């Protein structure tokens, strides 16, 4: 199964999106720089990739490493 990359996935809204994706049977990856997000907010079952959305190489690497489609 392919996964979804959720930017800001360790924030309040992003963590809820990750949770909803997991509940719907999808795989989800939280991508966050943790400037305001919290590691503890990321639901169990979802990996957290620490990185900045402005670092396109890091985003591309996370997408590829986790088989993300969006």
mmCIF file with all atom_site columns, C-alpha atoms in Angstrom:
data_model
loop_
_atom_site.group_PDB
_atom_site.id
_atom_site.type_symbol
_atom_site.label_atom_id
_atom_site.label_alt_id
_atom_site.label_comp_id
_atom_site.label_asym_id
_atom_site.label_entity_id
_atom_site.label_seq_id
_atom_site.pdbx_PDB_ins_code
_atom_site.Cartn_x
_atom_site.Cartn_y
_atom_site.Cartn_z
_atom_site.occupancy
_atom_site.B_iso_or_equiv
_atom_site.pdbx_formal_charge
_atom_site.auth_seq_id
_atom_site.auth_comp_id
_atom_site.auth_asym_id
_atom_site.auth_atom_id
_atom_site.pdbx_PDB_model_num
ATOM 1  C CA . UNK A 1 1  ? 0.000  0.000  0.000  1.00 0.00 ? 1  UNK A CA 1
ATOM 2  C CA . UNK A 1 2  ? 1.180  3.522  -0.683 1.00 0.00 ? 2  UNK A CA 1
ATOM 3  C CA . UNK A 1 3  ? 1.450  6.162  2.004  1.00 0.00 ? 3  UNK A CA 1
ATOM 4  C CA . UNK A 1 4  ? 0.481  9.800  2.358  1.00 0.00 ? 4  UNK A CA 1
ATOM 5  C CA . UNK A 1 5  ? 2.967  12.408 3.583  1.00 0.00 ? 5  UNK A CA 1
ATOM 6  C CA . UNK A 1 6  ? 1.302  14.877 5.939  1.00 0.00 ? 6  UNK A CA 1
ATOM 7  C CA . UNK A 1 7  ? 3.274  18.093 6.309  1.00 0.00 ? 7  UNK A CA 1
ATOM 8  C CA . UNK A 1 8  ? 2.932  19.541 9.775  1.00 0.00 ? 8  UNK A CA 1
ATOM 9  C CA . UNK A 1 9  ? 2.032  16.037 10.903 1.00 0.00 ? 9  UNK A CA 1
ATOM 10 C CA . UNK A 1 10 ? 3.165  16.663 14.488 1.00 0.00 ? 10 UNK A CA 1
ATOM 11 C CA . UNK A 1 11 ? 0.941  19.710 14.878 1.00 0.00 ? 11 UNK A CA 1
ATOM 12 C CA . UNK A 1 12 ? -2.636 19.788 16.140 1.00 0.00 ? 12 UNK A CA 1
ATOM 13 C CA . UNK A 1 13 ? -4.370 19.657 12.755 1.00 0.00 ? 13 UNK A CA 1
ATOM 14 C CA . UNK A 1 14 ? -1.739 17.538 11.013 1.00 0.00 ? 14 UNK A CA 1
ATOM 15 C CA . UNK A 1 15 ? -1.801 14.890 13.733 1.00 0.00 ? 15 UNK A CA 1
ATOM 16 C CA . UNK A 1 16 ? -5.581 14.646 13.358 1.00 0.00 ? 16 UNK A CA 1
ATOM 17 C CA . UNK A 1 17 ? -5.172 14.226 9.591  1.00 0.00 ? 17 UNK A CA 1
ATOM 18 C CA . UNK A 1 18 ? -2.616 11.456 10.175 1.00 0.00 ? 18 UNK A CA 1
ATOM 19 C CA . UNK A 1 19 ? -4.998 9.785  12.619 1.00 0.00 ? 19 UNK A CA 1
ATOM 20 C CA . UNK A 1 20 ? -7.913 10.013 10.172 1.00 0.00 ? 20 UNK A CA 1
ATOM 21 C CA . UNK A 1 21 ? -5.817 8.476  7.385  1.00 0.00 ? 21 UNK A CA 1
ATOM 22 C CA . UNK A 1 22 ? -4.745 5.610  9.645  1.00 0.00 ? 22 UNK A CA 1
ATOM 23 C CA . UNK A 1 23 ? -8.346 5.056  10.784 1.00 0.00 ? 23 UNK A CA 1
ATOM 24 C CA . UNK A 1 24 ? -9.430 4.911  7.130  1.00 0.00 ? 24 UNK A CA 1
ATOM 25 C CA . UNK A 1 25 ? -6.897 2.165  6.436  1.00 0.00 ? 25 UNK A CA 1
ATOM 26 C CA . UNK A 1 26 ? -4.225 4.281  4.759  1.00 0.00 ? 26 UNK A CA 1
ATOM 27 C CA . UNK A 1 27 ? -0.561 4.521  5.674  1.00 0.00 ? 27 UNK A CA 1
ATOM 28 C CA . UNK A 1 28 ? 0.516  7.991  6.764  1.00 0.00 ? 28 UNK A CA 1
ATOM 29 C CA . UNK A 1 29 ? 3.871  9.622  7.414  1.00 0.00 ? 29 UNK A CA 1
ATOM 30 C CA . UNK A 1 30 ? 4.119  12.744 9.572  1.00 0.00 ? 30 UNK A CA 1
ATOM 31 C CA . UNK A 1 31 ? 6.627  15.292 8.229  1.00 0.00 ? 31 UNK A CA 1
ATOM 32 C CA . UNK A 1 32 ? 7.417  18.135 10.614 1.00 0.00 ? 32 UNK A CA 1
ATOM 33 C CA . UNK A 1 33 ? 10.282 20.367 11.689 1.00 0.00 ? 33 UNK A CA 1
ATOM 34 C CA . UNK A 1 34 ? 8.948  20.310 15.274 1.00 0.00 ? 34 UNK A CA 1
ATOM 35 C CA . UNK A 1 35 ? 9.193  24.098 15.566 1.00 0.00 ? 35 UNK A CA 1
ATOM 36 C CA . UNK A 1 36 ? 5.692  24.109 17.065 1.00 0.00 ? 36 UNK A CA 1
ATOM 37 C CA . UNK A 1 37 ? 4.622  20.477 16.678 1.00 0.00 ? 37 UNK A CA 1
ATOM 38 C CA . UNK A 1 38 ? 5.210  17.811 19.285 1.00 0.00 ? 38 UNK A CA 1
ATOM 39 C CA . UNK A 1 39 ? 6.542  14.308 18.696 1.00 0.00 ? 39 UNK A CA 1
ATOM 40 C CA . UNK A 1 40 ? 3.946  13.049 21.208 1.00 0.00 ? 40 UNK A CA 1
ATOM 41 C CA . UNK A 1 41 ? 1.104  14.266 18.940 1.00 0.00 ? 41 UNK A CA 1
ATOM 42 C CA . UNK A 1 42 ? 2.033  11.824 16.158 1.00 0.00 ? 42 UNK A CA 1
ATOM 43 C CA . UNK A 1 43 ? -0.297 8.809  16.389 1.00 0.00 ? 43 UNK A CA 1
ATOM 44 C CA . UNK A 1 44 ? 1.118  5.340  17.001 1.00 0.00 ? 44 UNK A CA 1
ATOM 45 C CA . UNK A 1 45 ? 1.672  3.535  13.741 1.00 0.00 ? 45 UNK A CA 1
ATOM 46 C CA . UNK A 1 46 ? 2.852  6.594  11.827 1.00 0.00 ? 46 UNK A CA 1
ATOM 47 C CA . UNK A 1 47 ? 6.539  7.365  11.383 1.00 0.00 ? 47 UNK A CA 1
ATOM 48 C CA . UNK A 1 48 ? 7.754  10.901 12.013 1.00 0.00 ? 48 UNK A CA 1
ATOM 49 C CA . UNK A 1 49 ? 10.253 12.397 9.596  1.00 0.00 ? 49 UNK A CA 1
ATOM 50 C CA . UNK A 1 50 ? 11.909 15.516 10.973 1.00 0.00 ? 50 UNK A CA 1
ATOM 51 C CA . UNK A 1 51 ? 12.570 18.060 8.256  1.00 0.00 ? 51 UNK A CA 1
ATOM 52 C CA . UNK A 1 52 ? 11.720 21.460 6.877  1.00 0.00 ? 52 UNK A CA 1
ATOM 53 C CA . UNK A 1 53 ? 9.229  21.769 4.022  1.00 0.00 ? 53 UNK A CA 1
ATOM 54 C CA . UNK A 1 54 ? 11.582 24.284 2.365  1.00 0.00 ? 54 UNK A CA 1
ATOM 55 C CA . UNK A 1 55 ? 14.271 21.591 2.022  1.00 0.00 ? 55 UNK A CA 1
ATOM 56 C CA . UNK A 1 56 ? 13.104 20.024 -1.237 1.00 0.00 ? 56 UNK A CA 1
ATOM 57 C CA . UNK A 1 57 ? 15.791 17.326 -1.146 1.00 0.00 ? 57 UNK A CA 1
ATOM 58 C CA . UNK A 1 58 ? 14.614 16.188 2.304  1.00 0.00 ? 58 UNK A CA 1
ATOM 59 C CA . UNK A 1 59 ? 10.964 16.190 1.198  1.00 0.00 ? 59 UNK A CA 1
ATOM 60 C CA . UNK A 1 60 ? 11.812 14.183 -1.922 1.00 0.00 ? 60 UNK A CA 1
ATOM 61 C CA . UNK A 1 61 ? 13.844 11.757 0.158  1.00 0.00 ? 61 UNK A CA 1
ATOM 62 C CA . UNK A 1 62 ? 10.964 11.261 2.619  1.00 0.00 ? 62 UNK A CA 1
ATOM 63 C CA . UNK A 1 63 ? 8.471  10.727 -0.208 1.00 0.00 ? 63 UNK A CA 1
ATOM 64 C CA . UNK A 1 64 ? 10.717 8.144  -1.841 1.00 0.00 ? 64 UNK A CA 1
ATOM 65 C CA . UNK A 1 65 ? 11.784 6.359  1.351  1.00 0.00 ? 65 UNK A CA 1
ATOM 66 C CA . UNK A 1 66 ? 8.202  5.813  2.492  1.00 0.00 ? 66 UNK A CA 1
ATOM 67 C CA . UNK A 1 67 ? 6.584  5.189  -0.895 1.00 0.00 ? 67 UNK A CA 1
ATOM 68 C CA . UNK A 1 68 ? 4.324  8.214  -0.566 1.00 0.00 ? 68 UNK A CA 1
ATOM 69 C CA . UNK A 1 69 ? 1.909  9.189  -3.315 1.00 0.00 ? 69 UNK A CA 1
ATOM 70 C CA . UNK A 1 70 ? 0.854  12.550 -1.986 1.00 0.00 ? 70 UNK A CA 1
#
